[in-house]
């Protein structure tokens, strides 16, 4: 039969092992949460996250069904760029590919690299707004005074017409915000 001091020491070691496992598990979940959340958003369109497709993707056009697409553009404070869509709105046929052009100009006297964050509103429409090509997939570097036209090739998946949460959706807003990138990182 074990004595009381041995039992207490055994319980303390077991408690310490369990606490250590919980701490390691919590730390692991903390590191895994960002990529897991990103994957979840990309798969579900949660929070207005758009979908991605390649150029070979075939989509059936829903003739007679149109939506208004509004384009919004912003730059963070301190980003020395002008950034705007060539056209603020567009009417698209659901399922048909369309293209929007955004213009960016570096207003500073030095090269500036930026990256764009994006979202869609209403957020429930994000699961159906699909980008084929977008300047937001890569960083953009503009030389002093340089102006560029940047395309976004996209379509709205016809499945949106069968979604009861989108039955009243008549306009989708695609919004971009450009952030400066320094040393390969967005500022915090």
mmCIF file with all atom_site columns, C-alpha atoms in Angstrom:
data_model
loop_
_atom_site.group_PDB
_atom_site.id
_atom_site.type_symbol
_atom_site.label_atom_id
_atom_site.label_alt_id
_atom_site.label_comp_id
_atom_site.label_asym_id
_atom_site.label_entity_id
_atom_site.label_seq_id
_atom_site.pdbx_PDB_ins_code
_atom_site.Cartn_x
_atom_site.Cartn_y
_atom_site.Cartn_z
_atom_site.occupancy
_atom_site.B_iso_or_equiv
_atom_site.pdbx_formal_charge
_atom_site.auth_seq_id
_atom_site.auth_comp_id
_atom_site.auth_asym_id
_atom_site.auth_atom_id
_atom_site.pdbx_PDB_model_num
ATOM 1   C CA . UNK A 1 1   ? 0.000   0.000  0.000   1.00 0.00 ? 1   UNK A CA 1
ATOM 2   C CA . UNK A 1 2   ? 1.326   3.438  -0.984  1.00 0.00 ? 2   UNK A CA 1
ATOM 3   C CA . UNK A 1 3   ? 1.961   5.967  1.678   1.00 0.00 ? 3   UNK A CA 1
ATOM 4   C CA . UNK A 1 4   ? 0.294   9.359  1.660   1.00 0.00 ? 4   UNK A CA 1
ATOM 5   C CA . UNK A 1 5   ? 3.439   11.278 0.560   1.00 0.00 ? 5   UNK A CA 1
ATOM 6   C CA . UNK A 1 6   ? 3.899   8.931  -2.440  1.00 0.00 ? 6   UNK A CA 1
ATOM 7   C CA . UNK A 1 7   ? 0.256   9.306  -3.449  1.00 0.00 ? 7   UNK A CA 1
ATOM 8   C CA . UNK A 1 8   ? 0.446   13.092 -3.180  1.00 0.00 ? 8   UNK A CA 1
ATOM 9   C CA . UNK A 1 9   ? 3.665   13.201 -5.243  1.00 0.00 ? 9   UNK A CA 1
ATOM 10  C CA . UNK A 1 10  ? 2.097   10.914 -7.858  1.00 0.00 ? 10  UNK A CA 1
ATOM 11  C CA . UNK A 1 11  ? -0.995  13.128 -8.105  1.00 0.00 ? 11  UNK A CA 1
ATOM 12  C CA . UNK A 1 12  ? 1.147   16.262 -8.387  1.00 0.00 ? 12  UNK A CA 1
ATOM 13  C CA . UNK A 1 13  ? 3.174   14.755 -11.261 1.00 0.00 ? 13  UNK A CA 1
ATOM 14  C CA . UNK A 1 14  ? -0.019  13.660 -13.038 1.00 0.00 ? 14  UNK A CA 1
ATOM 15  C CA . UNK A 1 15  ? -1.539  17.143 -12.593 1.00 0.00 ? 15  UNK A CA 1
ATOM 16  C CA . UNK A 1 16  ? 1.661   18.727 -13.905 1.00 0.00 ? 16  UNK A CA 1
ATOM 17  C CA . UNK A 1 17  ? 1.634   16.448 -16.996 1.00 0.00 ? 17  UNK A CA 1
ATOM 18  C CA . UNK A 1 18  ? -2.012  17.263 -17.697 1.00 0.00 ? 18  UNK A CA 1
ATOM 19  C CA . UNK A 1 19  ? -1.378  21.015 -17.284 1.00 0.00 ? 19  UNK A CA 1
ATOM 20  C CA . UNK A 1 20  ? 1.630   20.762 -19.607 1.00 0.00 ? 20  UNK A CA 1
ATOM 21  C CA . UNK A 1 21  ? -0.429  18.909 -22.234 1.00 0.00 ? 21  UNK A CA 1
ATOM 22  C CA . UNK A 1 22  ? -3.209  21.509 -21.977 1.00 0.00 ? 22  UNK A CA 1
ATOM 23  C CA . UNK A 1 23  ? -0.660  24.333 -22.358 1.00 0.00 ? 23  UNK A CA 1
ATOM 24  C CA . UNK A 1 24  ? 0.969   22.677 -25.398 1.00 0.00 ? 24  UNK A CA 1
ATOM 25  C CA . UNK A 1 25  ? -2.461  21.999 -26.927 1.00 0.00 ? 25  UNK A CA 1
ATOM 26  C CA . UNK A 1 26  ? -3.551  25.611 -26.369 1.00 0.00 ? 26  UNK A CA 1
ATOM 27  C CA . UNK A 1 27  ? -0.355  26.950 -27.895 1.00 0.00 ? 27  UNK A CA 1
ATOM 28  C CA . UNK A 1 28  ? -0.756  24.633 -30.901 1.00 0.00 ? 28  UNK A CA 1
ATOM 29  C CA . UNK A 1 29  ? -4.369  25.736 -31.422 1.00 0.00 ? 29  UNK A CA 1
ATOM 30  C CA . UNK A 1 30  ? -3.258  29.374 -31.239 1.00 0.00 ? 30  UNK A CA 1
ATOM 31  C CA . UNK A 1 31  ? -0.802  28.847 -34.096 1.00 0.00 ? 31  UNK A CA 1
ATOM 32  C CA . UNK A 1 32  ? -3.240  26.712 -36.102 1.00 0.00 ? 32  UNK A CA 1
ATOM 33  C CA . UNK A 1 33  ? -6.239  29.020 -35.669 1.00 0.00 ? 33  UNK A CA 1
ATOM 34  C CA . UNK A 1 34  ? -5.219  31.619 -38.264 1.00 0.00 ? 34  UNK A CA 1
ATOM 35  C CA . UNK A 1 35  ? -4.684  29.194 -41.173 1.00 0.00 ? 35  UNK A CA 1
ATOM 36  C CA . UNK A 1 36  ? -7.713  27.140 -40.133 1.00 0.00 ? 36  UNK A CA 1
ATOM 37  C CA . UNK A 1 37  ? -9.878  30.275 -39.973 1.00 0.00 ? 37  UNK A CA 1
ATOM 38  C CA . UNK A 1 38  ? -8.597  31.388 -43.412 1.00 0.00 ? 38  UNK A CA 1
ATOM 39  C CA . UNK A 1 39  ? -9.414  27.971 -44.904 1.00 0.00 ? 39  UNK A CA 1
ATOM 40  C CA . UNK A 1 40  ? -12.863 28.035 -43.280 1.00 0.00 ? 40  UNK A CA 1
ATOM 41  C CA . UNK A 1 41  ? -13.575 31.527 -44.694 1.00 0.00 ? 41  UNK A CA 1
ATOM 42  C CA . UNK A 1 42  ? -12.350 30.601 -48.170 1.00 0.00 ? 42  UNK A CA 1
ATOM 43  C CA . UNK A 1 43  ? -14.528 27.489 -48.253 1.00 0.00 ? 43  UNK A CA 1
ATOM 44  C CA . UNK A 1 44  ? -17.689 29.051 -46.857 1.00 0.00 ? 44  UNK A CA 1
ATOM 45  C CA . UNK A 1 45  ? -17.470 32.711 -47.890 1.00 0.00 ? 45  UNK A CA 1
ATOM 46  C CA . UNK A 1 46  ? -17.759 33.602 -44.192 1.00 0.00 ? 46  UNK A CA 1
ATOM 47  C CA . UNK A 1 47  ? -17.248 37.277 -43.457 1.00 0.00 ? 47  UNK A CA 1
ATOM 48  C CA . UNK A 1 48  ? -17.510 38.238 -47.119 1.00 0.00 ? 48  UNK A CA 1
ATOM 49  C CA . UNK A 1 49  ? -14.488 36.200 -48.199 1.00 0.00 ? 49  UNK A CA 1
ATOM 50  C CA . UNK A 1 50  ? -14.653 35.646 -51.931 1.00 0.00 ? 50  UNK A CA 1
ATOM 51  C CA . UNK A 1 51  ? -14.046 32.387 -53.747 1.00 0.00 ? 51  UNK A CA 1
ATOM 52  C CA . UNK A 1 52  ? -11.253 31.672 -56.268 1.00 0.00 ? 52  UNK A CA 1
ATOM 53  C CA . UNK A 1 53  ? -11.394 29.779 -59.537 1.00 0.00 ? 53  UNK A CA 1
ATOM 54  C CA . UNK A 1 54  ? -9.006  29.227 -62.407 1.00 0.00 ? 54  UNK A CA 1
ATOM 55  C CA . UNK A 1 55  ? -9.563  30.424 -65.956 1.00 0.00 ? 55  UNK A CA 1
ATOM 56  C CA . UNK A 1 56  ? -10.656 26.961 -67.131 1.00 0.00 ? 56  UNK A CA 1
ATOM 57  C CA . UNK A 1 57  ? -13.650 26.853 -64.759 1.00 0.00 ? 57  UNK A CA 1
ATOM 58  C CA . UNK A 1 58  ? -16.944 26.487 -66.648 1.00 0.00 ? 58  UNK A CA 1
ATOM 59  C CA . UNK A 1 59  ? -20.032 28.172 -65.236 1.00 0.00 ? 59  UNK A CA 1
ATOM 60  C CA . UNK A 1 60  ? -23.546 28.135 -66.635 1.00 0.00 ? 60  UNK A CA 1
ATOM 61  C CA . UNK A 1 61  ? -24.833 31.654 -67.272 1.00 0.00 ? 61  UNK A CA 1
ATOM 62  C CA . UNK A 1 62  ? -28.223 32.415 -65.688 1.00 0.00 ? 62  UNK A CA 1
ATOM 63  C CA . UNK A 1 63  ? -29.675 34.380 -68.596 1.00 0.00 ? 63  UNK A CA 1
ATOM 64  C CA . UNK A 1 64  ? -32.137 37.042 -67.476 1.00 0.00 ? 64  UNK A CA 1
ATOM 65  C CA . UNK A 1 65  ? -30.730 37.286 -63.948 1.00 0.00 ? 65  UNK A CA 1
ATOM 66  C CA . UNK A 1 66  ? -28.582 40.342 -63.292 1.00 0.00 ? 66  UNK A CA 1
ATOM 67  C CA . UNK A 1 67  ? -26.976 41.894 -60.239 1.00 0.00 ? 67  UNK A CA 1
ATOM 68  C CA . UNK A 1 68  ? -25.417 45.273 -59.645 1.00 0.00 ? 68  UNK A CA 1
ATOM 69  C CA . UNK A 1 69  ? -21.786 45.123 -58.532 1.00 0.00 ? 69  UNK A CA 1
ATOM 70  C CA . UNK A 1 70  ? -20.437 48.157 -56.681 1.00 0.00 ? 70  UNK A CA 1
ATOM 71  C CA . UNK A 1 71  ? -16.694 48.687 -56.359 1.00 0.00 ? 71  UNK A CA 1
ATOM 72  C CA . UNK A 1 72  ? -15.179 50.364 -53.317 1.00 0.00 ? 72  UNK A CA 1
ATOM 73  C CA . UNK A 1 73  ? -11.538 51.345 -52.879 1.00 0.00 ? 73  UNK A CA 1
ATOM 74  C CA . UNK A 1 74  ? -9.495  52.583 -49.927 1.00 0.00 ? 74  UNK A CA 1
ATOM 75  C CA . UNK A 1 75  ? -5.900  53.044 -48.838 1.00 0.00 ? 75  UNK A CA 1
ATOM 76  C CA . UNK A 1 76  ? -4.702  52.938 -45.252 1.00 0.00 ? 76  UNK A CA 1
ATOM 77  C CA . UNK A 1 77  ? -3.428  56.144 -43.649 1.00 0.00 ? 77  UNK A CA 1
ATOM 78  C CA . UNK A 1 78  ? 0.153   56.724 -44.714 1.00 0.00 ? 78  UNK A CA 1
ATOM 79  C CA . UNK A 1 79  ? -0.206  54.773 -47.982 1.00 0.00 ? 79  UNK A CA 1
ATOM 80  C CA . UNK A 1 80  ? 0.854   57.358 -50.590 1.00 0.00 ? 80  UNK A CA 1
ATOM 81  C CA . UNK A 1 81  ? -1.327  56.006 -53.396 1.00 0.00 ? 81  UNK A CA 1
ATOM 82  C CA . UNK A 1 82  ? -4.405  57.139 -55.206 1.00 0.00 ? 82  UNK A CA 1
ATOM 83  C CA . UNK A 1 83  ? -6.546  54.054 -55.724 1.00 0.00 ? 83  UNK A CA 1
ATOM 84  C CA . UNK A 1 84  ? -9.952  53.918 -57.381 1.00 0.00 ? 84  UNK A CA 1
ATOM 85  C CA . UNK A 1 85  ? -12.144 51.838 -59.731 1.00 0.00 ? 85  UNK A CA 1
ATOM 86  C CA . UNK A 1 86  ? -12.544 53.075 -63.299 1.00 0.00 ? 86  UNK A CA 1
ATOM 87  C CA . UNK A 1 87  ? -16.299 52.510 -62.904 1.00 0.00 ? 87  UNK A CA 1
ATOM 88  C CA . UNK A 1 88  ? -18.056 52.555 -59.530 1.00 0.00 ? 88  UNK A CA 1
ATOM 89  C CA . UNK A 1 89  ? -20.806 50.098 -60.542 1.00 0.00 ? 89  UNK A CA 1
ATOM 90  C CA . UNK A 1 90  ? -21.458 47.449 -63.141 1.00 0.00 ? 90  UNK A CA 1
ATOM 91  C CA . UNK A 1 91  ? -24.485 45.327 -63.981 1.00 0.00 ? 91  UNK A CA 1
ATOM 92  C CA . UNK A 1 92  ? -23.582 41.692 -64.577 1.00 0.00 ? 92  UNK A CA 1
ATOM 93  C CA . UNK A 1 93  ? -25.441 38.611 -65.679 1.00 0.00 ? 93  UNK A CA 1
ATOM 94  C CA . UNK A 1 94  ? -25.238 35.955 -62.972 1.00 0.00 ? 94  UNK A CA 1
ATOM 95  C CA . UNK A 1 95  ? -22.745 33.288 -64.061 1.00 0.00 ? 95  UNK A CA 1
ATOM 96  C CA . UNK A 1 96  ? -21.128 35.430 -66.775 1.00 0.00 ? 96  UNK A CA 1
ATOM 97  C CA . UNK A 1 97  ? -17.506 36.473 -66.456 1.00 0.00 ? 97  UNK A CA 1
ATOM 98  C CA . UNK A 1 98  ? -16.893 40.174 -66.139 1.00 0.00 ? 98  UNK A CA 1
ATOM 99  C CA . UNK A 1 99  ? -13.920 42.425 -65.568 1.00 0.00 ? 99  UNK A CA 1
ATOM 100 C CA . UNK A 1 100 ? -13.425 45.496 -63.433 1.00 0.00 ? 100 UNK A CA 1
ATOM 101 C CA . UNK A 1 101 ? -10.409 47.772 -63.695 1.00 0.00 ? 101 UNK A CA 1
ATOM 102 C CA . UNK A 1 102 ? -8.871  49.552 -60.711 1.00 0.00 ? 102 UNK A CA 1
ATOM 103 C CA . UNK A 1 103 ? -6.306  52.335 -61.057 1.00 0.00 ? 103 UNK A CA 1
ATOM 104 C CA . UNK A 1 104 ? -3.440  52.870 -58.614 1.00 0.00 ? 104 UNK A CA 1
ATOM 105 C CA . UNK A 1 105 ? -0.928  55.714 -58.674 1.00 0.00 ? 105 UNK A CA 1
ATOM 106 C CA . UNK A 1 106 ? 2.102   56.147 -56.438 1.00 0.00 ? 106 UNK A CA 1
ATOM 107 C CA . UNK A 1 107 ? 2.029   59.782 -55.319 1.00 0.00 ? 107 UNK A CA 1
ATOM 108 C CA . UNK A 1 108 ? 5.385   59.594 -53.504 1.00 0.00 ? 108 UNK A CA 1
ATOM 109 C CA . UNK A 1 109 ? 8.960   60.098 -54.658 1.00 0.00 ? 109 UNK A CA 1
ATOM 110 C CA . UNK A 1 110 ? 10.049  56.524 -53.842 1.00 0.00 ? 110 UNK A CA 1
ATOM 111 C CA . UNK A 1 111 ? 8.956   52.999 -54.771 1.00 0.00 ? 111 UNK A CA 1
ATOM 112 C CA . UNK A 1 112 ? 6.091   51.691 -52.634 1.00 0.00 ? 112 UNK A CA 1
ATOM 113 C CA . UNK A 1 113 ? 4.919   48.086 -52.364 1.00 0.00 ? 113 UNK A CA 1
ATOM 114 C CA . UNK A 1 114 ? 1.363   47.372 -51.323 1.00 0.00 ? 114 UNK A CA 1
ATOM 115 C CA . UNK A 1 115 ? -1.057  44.517 -50.952 1.00 0.00 ? 115 UNK A CA 1
ATOM 116 C CA . UNK A 1 116 ? -4.822  44.637 -51.030 1.00 0.00 ? 116 UNK A CA 1
ATOM 117 C CA . UNK A 1 117 ? -7.226  43.123 -48.537 1.00 0.00 ? 117 UNK A CA 1
ATOM 118 C CA . UNK A 1 118 ? -10.744 42.575 -49.824 1.00 0.00 ? 118 UNK A CA 1
ATOM 119 C CA . UNK A 1 119 ? -14.225 41.600 -48.805 1.00 0.00 ? 119 UNK A CA 1
ATOM 120 C CA . UNK A 1 120 ? -17.742 41.405 -50.161 1.00 0.00 ? 120 UNK A CA 1
ATOM 121 C CA . UNK A 1 121 ? -20.984 42.742 -48.726 1.00 0.00 ? 121 UNK A CA 1
ATOM 122 C CA . UNK A 1 122 ? -23.532 41.521 -48.041 1.00 0.00 ? 122 UNK A CA 1
ATOM 123 C CA . UNK A 1 123 ? -21.325 38.948 -46.357 1.00 0.00 ? 123 UNK A CA 1
ATOM 124 C CA . UNK A 1 124 ? -23.584 36.024 -47.288 1.00 0.00 ? 124 UNK A CA 1
ATOM 125 C CA . UNK A 1 125 ? -22.869 36.774 -50.965 1.00 0.00 ? 125 UNK A CA 1
ATOM 126 C CA . UNK A 1 126 ? -19.137 36.096 -50.475 1.00 0.00 ? 126 UNK A CA 1
ATOM 127 C CA . UNK A 1 127 ? -19.672 32.370 -50.991 1.00 0.00 ? 127 UNK A CA 1
ATOM 128 C CA . UNK A 1 128 ? -20.885 33.096 -54.547 1.00 0.00 ? 128 UNK A CA 1
ATOM 129 C CA . UNK A 1 129 ? -18.560 35.910 -55.642 1.00 0.00 ? 129 UNK A CA 1
ATOM 130 C CA . UNK A 1 130 ? -15.704 34.173 -57.445 1.00 0.00 ? 130 UNK A CA 1
ATOM 131 C CA . UNK A 1 131 ? -12.467 35.783 -58.627 1.00 0.00 ? 131 UNK A CA 1
ATOM 132 C CA . UNK A 1 132 ? -10.495 34.269 -61.483 1.00 0.00 ? 132 UNK A CA 1
ATOM 133 C CA . UNK A 1 133 ? -7.767  36.896 -61.689 1.00 0.00 ? 133 UNK A CA 1
ATOM 134 C CA . UNK A 1 134 ? -7.038  39.703 -59.239 1.00 0.00 ? 134 UNK A CA 1
ATOM 135 C CA . UNK A 1 135 ? -4.269  42.131 -58.371 1.00 0.00 ? 135 UNK A CA 1
ATOM 136 C CA . UNK A 1 136 ? -5.072  41.262 -54.742 1.00 0.00 ? 136 UNK A CA 1
ATOM 137 C CA . UNK A 1 137 ? -3.484  37.819 -55.114 1.00 0.00 ? 137 UNK A CA 1
ATOM 138 C CA . UNK A 1 138 ? 0.033   39.343 -55.205 1.00 0.00 ? 138 UNK A CA 1
ATOM 139 C CA . UNK A 1 139 ? 1.946   42.357 -53.899 1.00 0.00 ? 139 UNK A CA 1
ATOM 140 C CA . UNK A 1 140 ? 2.120   45.393 -56.185 1.00 0.00 ? 140 UNK A CA 1
ATOM 141 C CA . UNK A 1 141 ? 5.176   47.659 -56.394 1.00 0.00 ? 141 UNK A CA 1
ATOM 142 C CA . UNK A 1 142 ? 4.770   51.084 -57.983 1.00 0.00 ? 142 UNK A CA 1
ATOM 143 C CA . UNK A 1 143 ? 7.678   53.350 -58.822 1.00 0.00 ? 143 UNK A CA 1
ATOM 144 C CA . UNK A 1 144 ? 7.520   57.079 -57.997 1.00 0.00 ? 144 UNK A CA 1
ATOM 145 C CA . UNK A 1 145 ? 4.663   58.651 -59.971 1.00 0.00 ? 145 UNK A CA 1
ATOM 146 C CA . UNK A 1 146 ? 3.801   55.351 -61.687 1.00 0.00 ? 146 UNK A CA 1
ATOM 147 C CA . UNK A 1 147 ? 0.142   54.710 -62.517 1.00 0.00 ? 147 UNK A CA 1
ATOM 148 C CA . UNK A 1 148 ? -1.167  51.237 -63.344 1.00 0.00 ? 148 UNK A CA 1
ATOM 149 C CA . UNK A 1 149 ? -4.481  49.715 -64.391 1.00 0.00 ? 149 UNK A CA 1
ATOM 150 C CA . UNK A 1 150 ? -5.202  46.507 -62.502 1.00 0.00 ? 150 UNK A CA 1
ATOM 151 C CA . UNK A 1 151 ? -7.905  44.061 -63.639 1.00 0.00 ? 151 UNK A CA 1
ATOM 152 C CA . UNK A 1 152 ? -10.198 41.856 -61.597 1.00 0.00 ? 152 UNK A CA 1
ATOM 153 C CA . UNK A 1 153 ? -11.805 39.019 -63.566 1.00 0.00 ? 153 UNK A CA 1
ATOM 154 C CA . UNK A 1 154 ? -14.804 37.573 -61.709 1.00 0.00 ? 154 UNK A CA 1
ATOM 155 C CA . UNK A 1 155 ? -18.274 36.048 -61.859 1.00 0.00 ? 155 UNK A CA 1
ATOM 156 C CA . UNK A 1 156 ? -21.199 35.542 -59.507 1.00 0.00 ? 156 UNK A CA 1
ATOM 157 C CA . UNK A 1 157 ? -22.012 31.847 -59.150 1.00 0.00 ? 157 UNK A CA 1
ATOM 158 C CA . UNK A 1 158 ? -25.586 31.032 -60.269 1.00 0.00 ? 158 UNK A CA 1
ATOM 159 C CA . UNK A 1 159 ? -26.060 29.051 -57.028 1.00 0.00 ? 159 UNK A CA 1
ATOM 160 C CA . UNK A 1 160 ? -26.720 32.433 -55.400 1.00 0.00 ? 160 UNK A CA 1
ATOM 161 C CA . UNK A 1 161 ? -30.190 32.329 -56.989 1.00 0.00 ? 161 UNK A CA 1
ATOM 162 C CA . UNK A 1 162 ? -31.088 29.200 -54.973 1.00 0.00 ? 162 UNK A CA 1
ATOM 163 C CA . UNK A 1 163 ? -29.847 30.553 -51.624 1.00 0.00 ? 163 UNK A CA 1
ATOM 164 C CA . UNK A 1 164 ? -32.707 31.831 -49.444 1.00 0.00 ? 164 UNK A CA 1
ATOM 165 C CA . UNK A 1 165 ? -30.260 34.108 -47.582 1.00 0.00 ? 165 UNK A CA 1
ATOM 166 C CA . UNK A 1 166 ? -29.574 35.945 -50.866 1.00 0.00 ? 166 UNK A CA 1
ATOM 167 C CA . UNK A 1 167 ? -33.135 36.105 -52.253 1.00 0.00 ? 167 UNK A CA 1
ATOM 168 C CA . UNK A 1 168 ? -33.245 39.889 -51.739 1.00 0.00 ? 168 UNK A CA 1
ATOM 169 C CA . UNK A 1 169 ? -29.663 40.574 -52.850 1.00 0.00 ? 169 UNK A CA 1
ATOM 170 C CA . UNK A 1 170 ? -29.711 43.059 -55.709 1.00 0.00 ? 170 UNK A CA 1
ATOM 171 C CA . UNK A 1 171 ? -26.268 44.616 -55.265 1.00 0.00 ? 171 UNK A CA 1
ATOM 172 C CA . UNK A 1 172 ? -22.930 43.186 -54.164 1.00 0.00 ? 172 UNK A CA 1
ATOM 173 C CA . UNK A 1 173 ? -20.123 45.472 -53.046 1.00 0.00 ? 173 UNK A CA 1
ATOM 174 C CA . UNK A 1 174 ? -16.531 44.396 -53.673 1.00 0.00 ? 174 UNK A CA 1
ATOM 175 C CA . UNK A 1 175 ? -14.274 46.428 -51.412 1.00 0.00 ? 175 UNK A CA 1
ATOM 176 C CA . UNK A 1 176 ? -10.465 46.700 -51.461 1.00 0.00 ? 176 UNK A CA 1
ATOM 177 C CA . UNK A 1 177 ? -8.080  48.369 -49.053 1.00 0.00 ? 177 UNK A CA 1
ATOM 178 C CA . UNK A 1 178 ? -4.405  48.750 -49.984 1.00 0.00 ? 178 UNK A CA 1
ATOM 179 C CA . UNK A 1 179 ? -1.796  48.432 -47.240 1.00 0.00 ? 179 UNK A CA 1
ATOM 180 C CA . UNK A 1 180 ? 1.898   49.264 -47.488 1.00 0.00 ? 180 UNK A CA 1
ATOM 181 C CA . UNK A 1 181 ? 4.219   46.272 -47.285 1.00 0.00 ? 181 UNK A CA 1
ATOM 182 C CA . UNK A 1 182 ? 7.625   46.814 -45.725 1.00 0.00 ? 182 UNK A CA 1
ATOM 183 C CA . UNK A 1 183 ? 10.211  44.052 -45.550 1.00 0.00 ? 183 UNK A CA 1
ATOM 184 C CA . UNK A 1 184 ? 7.627   41.539 -46.724 1.00 0.00 ? 184 UNK A CA 1
ATOM 185 C CA . UNK A 1 185 ? 5.151   42.291 -43.911 1.00 0.00 ? 185 UNK A CA 1
ATOM 186 C CA . UNK A 1 186 ? 2.013   44.376 -43.515 1.00 0.00 ? 186 UNK A CA 1
ATOM 187 C CA . UNK A 1 187 ? 2.334   46.913 -40.702 1.00 0.00 ? 187 UNK A CA 1
ATOM 188 C CA . UNK A 1 188 ? 0.480   45.882 -37.544 1.00 0.00 ? 188 UNK A CA 1
#
